[in-house]
Amino acid sequence: KIIAGDIISMAHKLGHFVVAEGVENKEQYEYLLKNNCDFIQGYYIGKPLDENGVIKLLNNNWIGECIAIEGYVVSDYYCLYF
């Protein structure tokens, strides 16, 4: 946990966004929120979708904040794996 918090802090000081991948439980999720992680992905947020599931979300005008970060380069982020 301490290392993850330091990585988030360091990335922010360098002007980057942080994406945590593989978040599977409430404890991890709350820790990341407390440490100002920018984006969180994993089973705790939502299970992987098949093609029909994605189409259904898009047809309902669902837009997740992880789809695009306006004004930033896509490769300009750090990933944390849990």
mmCIF file with all atom_site columns, N, CA, C and O in Angstrom, residues 8-45:
data_model
loop_
_atom_site.group_PDB
_atom_site.id
_atom_site.type_symbol
_atom_site.label_atom_id
_atom_site.label_alt_id
_atom_site.label_comp_id
_atom_site.label_asym_id
_atom_site.label_entity_id
_atom_site.label_seq_id
_atom_site.pdbx_PDB_ins_code
_atom_site.Cartn_x
_atom_site.Cartn_y
_atom_site.Cartn_z
_atom_site.occupancy
_atom_site.B_iso_or_equiv
_atom_site.pdbx_formal_charge
_atom_site.auth_seq_id
_atom_site.auth_comp_id
_atom_site.auth_asym_id
_atom_site.auth_atom_id
_atom_site.pdbx_PDB_model_num
ATOM 1   N N  . ILE A 1 8  ? 1.438   7.057  -6.809  1.00 0.00 ? 8  ILE A N  1
ATOM 2   C CA . ILE A 1 8  ? 0.389   8.011  -7.167  1.00 0.00 ? 8  ILE A CA 1
ATOM 3   C C  . ILE A 1 8  ? 0.887   9.436  -6.951  1.00 0.00 ? 8  ILE A C  1
ATOM 4   O O  . ILE A 1 8  ? 0.754   10.304 -7.830  1.00 0.00 ? 8  ILE A O  1
ATOM 5   N N  . SER A 1 9  ? 1.473   9.687  -5.804  1.00 0.00 ? 9  SER A N  1
ATOM 6   C CA . SER A 1 9  ? 1.986   11.015 -5.486  1.00 0.00 ? 9  SER A CA 1
ATOM 7   C C  . SER A 1 9  ? 3.072   11.460 -6.471  1.00 0.00 ? 9  SER A C  1
ATOM 8   O O  . SER A 1 9  ? 3.053   12.588 -6.974  1.00 0.00 ? 9  SER A O  1
ATOM 9   N N  . MET A 1 10 ? 4.009   10.563 -6.761  1.00 0.00 ? 10 MET A N  1
ATOM 10  C CA . MET A 1 10 ? 5.091   10.876 -7.683  1.00 0.00 ? 10 MET A CA 1
ATOM 11  C C  . MET A 1 10 ? 4.554   11.182 -9.086  1.00 0.00 ? 10 MET A C  1
ATOM 12  O O  . MET A 1 10 ? 4.977   12.152 -9.725  1.00 0.00 ? 10 MET A O  1
ATOM 13  N N  . ALA A 1 11 ? 3.623   10.362 -9.560  1.00 0.00 ? 11 ALA A N  1
ATOM 14  C CA . ALA A 1 11 ? 3.043   10.574 -10.895 1.00 0.00 ? 11 ALA A CA 1
ATOM 15  C C  . ALA A 1 11 ? 2.352   11.931 -10.966 1.00 0.00 ? 11 ALA A C  1
ATOM 16  O O  . ALA A 1 11 ? 2.505   12.664 -11.954 1.00 0.00 ? 11 ALA A O  1
ATOM 17  N N  . HIS A 1 12 ? 1.604   12.282 -9.933  1.00 0.00 ? 12 HIS A N  1
ATOM 18  C CA . HIS A 1 12 ? 0.929   13.578 -9.924  1.00 0.00 ? 12 HIS A CA 1
ATOM 19  C C  . HIS A 1 12 ? 1.940   14.728 -9.919  1.00 0.00 ? 12 HIS A C  1
ATOM 20  O O  . HIS A 1 12 ? 1.736   15.733 -10.606 1.00 0.00 ? 12 HIS A O  1
ATOM 21  N N  . LYS A 1 13 ? 3.021   14.584 -9.177  1.00 0.00 ? 13 LYS A N  1
ATOM 22  C CA . LYS A 1 13 ? 4.049   15.629 -9.144  1.00 0.00 ? 13 LYS A CA 1
ATOM 23  C C  . LYS A 1 13 ? 4.705   15.810 -10.512 1.00 0.00 ? 13 LYS A C  1
ATOM 24  O O  . LYS A 1 13 ? 5.169   16.898 -10.846 1.00 0.00 ? 13 LYS A O  1
ATOM 25  N N  . LEU A 1 14 ? 4.724   14.747 -11.301 1.00 0.00 ? 14 LEU A N  1
ATOM 26  C CA . LEU A 1 14 ? 5.280   14.805 -12.655 1.00 0.00 ? 14 LEU A CA 1
ATOM 27  C C  . LEU A 1 14 ? 4.234   15.239 -13.683 1.00 0.00 ? 14 LEU A C  1
ATOM 28  O O  . LEU A 1 14 ? 4.508   15.297 -14.876 1.00 0.00 ? 14 LEU A O  1
ATOM 29  N N  . GLY A 1 15 ? 3.010   15.500 -13.220 1.00 0.00 ? 15 GLY A N  1
ATOM 30  C CA . GLY A 1 15 ? 1.943   15.961 -14.108 1.00 0.00 ? 15 GLY A CA 1
ATOM 31  C C  . GLY A 1 15 ? 1.222   14.864 -14.861 1.00 0.00 ? 15 GLY A C  1
ATOM 32  O O  . GLY A 1 15 ? 0.620   15.127 -15.902 1.00 0.00 ? 15 GLY A O  1
ATOM 33  N N  . HIS A 1 16 ? 1.268   13.642 -14.348 1.00 0.00 ? 16 HIS A N  1
ATOM 34  C CA . HIS A 1 16 ? 0.621   12.514 -15.022 1.00 0.00 ? 16 HIS A CA 1
ATOM 35  C C  . HIS A 1 16 ? -0.656  12.085 -14.301 1.00 0.00 ? 16 HIS A C  1
ATOM 36  O O  . HIS A 1 16 ? -0.841  12.378 -13.125 1.00 0.00 ? 16 HIS A O  1
ATOM 37  N N  . PHE A 1 17 ? -1.501  11.383 -15.022 1.00 0.00 ? 17 PHE A N  1
ATOM 38  C CA . PHE A 1 17 ? -2.658  10.722 -14.435 1.00 0.00 ? 17 PHE A CA 1
ATOM 39  C C  . PHE A 1 17 ? -2.234  9.328  -13.986 1.00 0.00 ? 17 PHE A C  1
ATOM 40  O O  . PHE A 1 17 ? -1.293  8.756  -14.521 1.00 0.00 ? 17 PHE A O  1
ATOM 41  N N  . VAL A 1 18 ? -2.983  8.770  -13.039 1.00 0.00 ? 18 VAL A N  1
ATOM 42  C CA . VAL A 1 18 ? -2.716  7.421  -12.551 1.00 0.00 ? 18 VAL A CA 1
ATOM 43  C C  . VAL A 1 18 ? -3.944  6.559  -12.798 1.00 0.00 ? 18 VAL A C  1
ATOM 44  O O  . VAL A 1 18 ? -5.064  6.947  -12.438 1.00 0.00 ? 18 VAL A O  1
ATOM 45  N N  . VAL A 1 19 ? -3.738  5.398  -13.406 1.00 0.00 ? 19 VAL A N  1
ATOM 46  C CA . VAL A 1 19 ? -4.795  4.424  -13.645 1.00 0.00 ? 19 VAL A CA 1
ATOM 47  C C  . VAL A 1 19 ? -4.467  3.175  -12.846 1.00 0.00 ? 19 VAL A C  1
ATOM 48  O O  . VAL A 1 19 ? -3.428  2.553  -13.053 1.00 0.00 ? 19 VAL A O  1
ATOM 49  N N  . ALA A 1 20 ? -5.335  2.813  -11.911 1.00 0.00 ? 20 ALA A N  1
ATOM 50  C CA . ALA A 1 20 ? -5.150  1.582  -11.142 1.00 0.00 ? 20 ALA A CA 1
ATOM 51  C C  . ALA A 1 20 ? -5.977  0.488  -11.801 1.00 0.00 ? 20 ALA A C  1
ATOM 52  O O  . ALA A 1 20 ? -7.181  0.640  -11.990 1.00 0.00 ? 20 ALA A O  1
ATOM 53  N N  . GLU A 1 21 ? -5.332  -0.588 -12.179 1.00 0.00 ? 21 GLU A N  1
ATOM 54  C CA . GLU A 1 21 ? -6.011  -1.704 -12.836 1.00 0.00 ? 21 GLU A CA 1
ATOM 55  C C  . GLU A 1 21 ? -6.039  -2.906 -11.907 1.00 0.00 ? 21 GLU A C  1
ATOM 56  O O  . GLU A 1 21 ? -5.130  -3.110 -11.105 1.00 0.00 ? 21 GLU A O  1
ATOM 57  N N  . GLY A 1 22 ? -7.085  -3.699 -12.024 1.00 0.00 ? 22 GLY A N  1
ATOM 58  C CA . GLY A 1 22 ? -7.174  -4.929 -11.250 1.00 0.00 ? 22 GLY A CA 1
ATOM 59  C C  . GLY A 1 22 ? -7.724  -4.733 -9.849  1.00 0.00 ? 22 GLY A C  1
ATOM 60  O O  . GLY A 1 22 ? -7.478  -5.551 -8.964  1.00 0.00 ? 22 GLY A O  1
ATOM 61  N N  . VAL A 1 23 ? -8.475  -3.671 -9.620  1.00 0.00 ? 23 VAL A N  1
ATOM 62  C CA . VAL A 1 23 ? -9.050  -3.405 -8.296  1.00 0.00 ? 23 VAL A CA 1
ATOM 63  C C  . VAL A 1 23 ? -10.228 -4.364 -8.095  1.00 0.00 ? 23 VAL A C  1
ATOM 64  O O  . VAL A 1 23 ? -11.178 -4.359 -8.872  1.00 0.00 ? 23 VAL A O  1
ATOM 65  N N  . GLU A 1 24 ? -10.133 -5.183 -7.052  1.00 0.00 ? 24 GLU A N  1
ATOM 66  C CA . GLU A 1 24 ? -11.111 -6.252 -6.869  1.00 0.00 ? 24 GLU A CA 1
ATOM 67  C C  . GLU A 1 24 ? -11.942 -6.157 -5.604  1.00 0.00 ? 24 GLU A C  1
ATOM 68  O O  . GLU A 1 24 ? -12.864 -6.949 -5.418  1.00 0.00 ? 24 GLU A O  1
ATOM 69  N N  . ASN A 1 25 ? -11.641 -5.217 -4.703  1.00 0.00 ? 25 ASN A N  1
ATOM 70  C CA . ASN A 1 25 ? -12.448 -5.159 -3.480  1.00 0.00 ? 25 ASN A CA 1
ATOM 71  C C  . ASN A 1 25 ? -12.545 -3.731 -2.960  1.00 0.00 ? 25 ASN A C  1
ATOM 72  O O  . ASN A 1 25 ? -11.845 -2.819 -3.408  1.00 0.00 ? 25 ASN A O  1
ATOM 73  N N  . LYS A 1 26 ? -13.465 -3.551 -1.993  1.00 0.00 ? 26 LYS A N  1
ATOM 74  C CA . LYS A 1 26 ? -13.758 -2.236 -1.447  1.00 0.00 ? 26 LYS A CA 1
ATOM 75  C C  . LYS A 1 26 ? -12.544 -1.614 -0.764  1.00 0.00 ? 26 LYS A C  1
ATOM 76  O O  . LYS A 1 26 ? -12.320 -0.407 -0.862  1.00 0.00 ? 26 LYS A O  1
ATOM 77  N N  . GLU A 1 27 ? -11.750 -2.411 -0.087  1.00 0.00 ? 27 GLU A N  1
ATOM 78  C CA . GLU A 1 27 ? -10.567 -1.905 0.612   1.00 0.00 ? 27 GLU A CA 1
ATOM 79  C C  . GLU A 1 27 ? -9.587  -1.255 -0.368  1.00 0.00 ? 27 GLU A C  1
ATOM 80  O O  . GLU A 1 27 ? -9.081  -0.153 -0.131  1.00 0.00 ? 27 GLU A O  1
ATOM 81  N N  . GLN A 1 28 ? -9.312  -1.934 -1.476  1.00 0.00 ? 28 GLN A N  1
ATOM 82  C CA . GLN A 1 28 ? -8.414  -1.379 -2.486  1.00 0.00 ? 28 GLN A CA 1
ATOM 83  C C  . GLN A 1 28 ? -8.998  -0.104 -3.079  1.00 0.00 ? 28 GLN A C  1
ATOM 84  O O  . GLN A 1 28 ? -8.299  0.904  -3.243  1.00 0.00 ? 28 GLN A O  1
ATOM 85  N N  . TYR A 1 29 ? -10.282 -0.153 -3.401  1.00 0.00 ? 29 TYR A N  1
ATOM 86  C CA . TYR A 1 29 ? -10.969 0.990  -4.001  1.00 0.00 ? 29 TYR A CA 1
ATOM 87  C C  . TYR A 1 29 ? -10.888 2.218  -3.092  1.00 0.00 ? 29 TYR A C  1
ATOM 88  O O  . TYR A 1 29 ? -10.519 3.311  -3.533  1.00 0.00 ? 29 TYR A O  1
ATOM 89  N N  . GLU A 1 30 ? -11.208 2.043  -1.811  1.00 0.00 ? 30 GLU A N  1
ATOM 90  C CA . GLU A 1 30 ? -11.197 3.157  -0.869  1.00 0.00 ? 30 GLU A CA 1
ATOM 91  C C  . GLU A 1 30 ? -9.781  3.698  -0.653  1.00 0.00 ? 30 GLU A C  1
ATOM 92  O O  . GLU A 1 30 ? -9.586  4.906  -0.528  1.00 0.00 ? 30 GLU A O  1
ATOM 93  N N  . TYR A 1 31 ? -8.792  2.816  -0.626  1.00 0.00 ? 31 TYR A N  1
ATOM 94  C CA . TYR A 1 31 ? -7.400  3.244  -0.486  1.00 0.00 ? 31 TYR A CA 1
ATOM 95  C C  . TYR A 1 31 ? -7.002  4.131  -1.660  1.00 0.00 ? 31 TYR A C  1
ATOM 96  O O  . TYR A 1 31 ? -6.376  5.183  -1.486  1.00 0.00 ? 31 TYR A O  1
ATOM 97  N N  . LEU A 1 32 ? -7.357  3.699  -2.868  1.00 0.00 ? 32 LEU A N  1
ATOM 98  C CA . LEU A 1 32 ? -7.003  4.464  -4.059  1.00 0.00 ? 32 LEU A CA 1
ATOM 99  C C  . LEU A 1 32 ? -7.705  5.817  -4.090  1.00 0.00 ? 32 LEU A C  1
ATOM 100 O O  . LEU A 1 32 ? -7.098  6.831  -4.451  1.00 0.00 ? 32 LEU A O  1
ATOM 101 N N  . LEU A 1 33 ? -8.973  5.853  -3.704  1.00 0.00 ? 33 LEU A N  1
ATOM 102 C CA . LEU A 1 33 ? -9.685  7.124  -3.639  1.00 0.00 ? 33 LEU A CA 1
ATOM 103 C C  . LEU A 1 33 ? -9.032  8.057  -2.619  1.00 0.00 ? 33 LEU A C  1
ATOM 104 O O  . LEU A 1 33 ? -8.830  9.244  -2.886  1.00 0.00 ? 33 LEU A O  1
ATOM 105 N N  . LYS A 1 34 ? -8.708  7.507  -1.461  1.00 0.00 ? 34 LYS A N  1
ATOM 106 C CA . LYS A 1 34 ? -8.068  8.288  -0.388  1.00 0.00 ? 34 LYS A CA 1
ATOM 107 C C  . LYS A 1 34 ? -6.737  8.876  -0.855  1.00 0.00 ? 34 LYS A C  1
ATOM 108 O O  . LYS A 1 34 ? -6.356  9.971  -0.442  1.00 0.00 ? 34 LYS A O  1
ATOM 109 N N  . ASN A 1 35 ? -6.038  8.159  -1.731  1.00 0.00 ? 35 ASN A N  1
ATOM 110 C CA . ASN A 1 35 ? -4.739  8.600  -2.228  1.00 0.00 ? 35 ASN A CA 1
ATOM 111 C C  . ASN A 1 35 ? -4.823  9.312  -3.582  1.00 0.00 ? 35 ASN A C  1
ATOM 112 O O  . ASN A 1 35 ? -3.821  9.465  -4.267  1.00 0.00 ? 35 ASN A O  1
ATOM 113 N N  . ASN A 1 36 ? -6.035  9.722  -3.952  1.00 0.00 ? 36 ASN A N  1
ATOM 114 C CA . ASN A 1 36 ? -6.273  10.553 -5.153  1.00 0.00 ? 36 ASN A CA 1
ATOM 115 C C  . ASN A 1 36 ? -5.903  9.893  -6.468  1.00 0.00 ? 36 ASN A C  1
ATOM 116 O O  . ASN A 1 36 ? -5.411  10.561 -7.388  1.00 0.00 ? 36 ASN A O  1
ATOM 117 N N  . CYS A 1 37 ? -6.144  8.586  -6.575  1.00 0.00 ? 37 CYS A N  1
ATOM 118 C CA . CYS A 1 37 ? -5.939  7.906  -7.851  1.00 0.00 ? 37 CYS A CA 1
ATOM 119 C C  . CYS A 1 37 ? -6.960  8.463  -8.847  1.00 0.00 ? 37 CYS A C  1
ATOM 120 O O  . CYS A 1 37 ? -8.128  8.649  -8.517  1.00 0.00 ? 37 CYS A O  1
ATOM 121 N N  . ASP A 1 38 ? -6.514  8.732  -10.065 1.00 0.00 ? 38 ASP A N  1
ATOM 122 C CA . ASP A 1 38 ? -7.372  9.391  -11.043 1.00 0.00 ? 38 ASP A CA 1
ATOM 123 C C  . ASP A 1 38 ? -8.415  8.471  -11.670 1.00 0.00 ? 38 ASP A C  1
ATOM 124 O O  . ASP A 1 38 ? -9.560  8.867  -11.862 1.00 0.00 ? 38 ASP A O  1
ATOM 125 N N  . PHE A 1 39 ? -8.017  7.255  -12.020 1.00 0.00 ? 39 PHE A N  1
ATOM 126 C CA . PHE A 1 39 ? -8.919  6.316  -12.673 1.00 0.00 ? 39 PHE A CA 1
ATOM 127 C C  . PHE A 1 39 ? -8.735  4.938  -12.056 1.00 0.00 ? 39 PHE A C  1
ATOM 128 O O  . PHE A 1 39 ? -7.611  4.529  -11.766 1.00 0.00 ? 39 PHE A O  1
ATOM 129 N N  . ILE A 1 40 ? -9.851  4.227  -11.897 1.00 0.00 ? 40 ILE A N  1
ATOM 130 C CA . ILE A 1 40 ? -9.818  2.912  -11.257 1.00 0.00 ? 40 ILE A CA 1
ATOM 131 C C  . ILE A 1 40 ? -10.569 1.932  -12.145 1.00 0.00 ? 40 ILE A C  1
ATOM 132 O O  . ILE A 1 40 ? -11.675 2.205  -12.591 1.00 0.00 ? 40 ILE A O  1
ATOM 133 N N  . GLN A 1 41 ? -9.946  0.784  -12.384 1.00 0.00 ? 41 GLN A N  1
ATOM 134 C CA . GLN A 1 41 ? -10.536 -0.247 -13.238 1.00 0.00 ? 41 GLN A CA 1
ATOM 135 C C  . GLN A 1 41 ? -10.381 -1.582 -12.542 1.00 0.00 ? 41 GLN A C  1
ATOM 136 O O  . GLN A 1 41 ? -9.390  -1.836 -11.871 1.00 0.00 ? 41 GLN A O  1
ATOM 137 N N  . GLY A 1 42 ? -11.369 -2.439 -12.686 1.00 0.00 ? 42 GLY A N  1
ATOM 138 C CA . GLY A 1 42 ? -11.264 -3.785 -12.137 1.00 0.00 ? 42 GLY A CA 1
ATOM 139 C C  . GLY A 1 42 ? -12.624 -4.378 -11.839 1.00 0.00 ? 42 GLY A C  1
ATOM 140 O O  . GLY A 1 42 ? -13.656 -3.746 -12.036 1.00 0.00 ? 42 GLY A O  1
ATOM 141 N N  . TYR A 1 43 ? -12.621 -5.609 -11.355 1.00 0.00 ? 43 TYR A N  1
ATOM 142 C CA . TYR A 1 43 ? -13.869 -6.315 -11.074 1.00 0.00 ? 43 TYR A CA 1
ATOM 143 C C  . TYR A 1 43 ? -14.753 -5.583 -10.077 1.00 0.00 ? 43 TYR A C  1
ATOM 144 O O  . TYR A 1 43 ? -15.961 -5.688 -10.127 1.00 0.00 ? 43 TYR A O  1
ATOM 145 N N  . TYR A 1 44 ? -14.142 -4.831 -9.159  1.00 0.00 ? 44 TYR A N  1
ATOM 146 C CA . TYR A 1 44 ? -14.957 -4.108 -8.178  1.00 0.00 ? 44 TYR A CA 1
ATOM 147 C C  . TYR A 1 44 ? -15.798 -3.024 -8.853  1.00 0.00 ? 44 TYR A C  1
ATOM 148 O O  . TYR A 1 44 ? -16.912 -2.756 -8.446  1.00 0.00 ? 44 TYR A O  1
ATOM 149 N N  . ILE A 1 45 ? -15.263 -2.430 -9.910  1.00 0.00 ? 45 ILE A N  1
ATOM 150 C CA . ILE A 1 45 ? -15.973 -1.384 -10.658 1.00 0.00 ? 45 ILE A CA 1
ATOM 151 C C  . ILE A 1 45 ? -16.949 -2.018 -11.642 1.00 0.00 ? 45 ILE A C  1
ATOM 152 O O  . ILE A 1 45 ? -18.078 -1.564 -11.791 1.00 0.00 ? 45 ILE A O  1
#
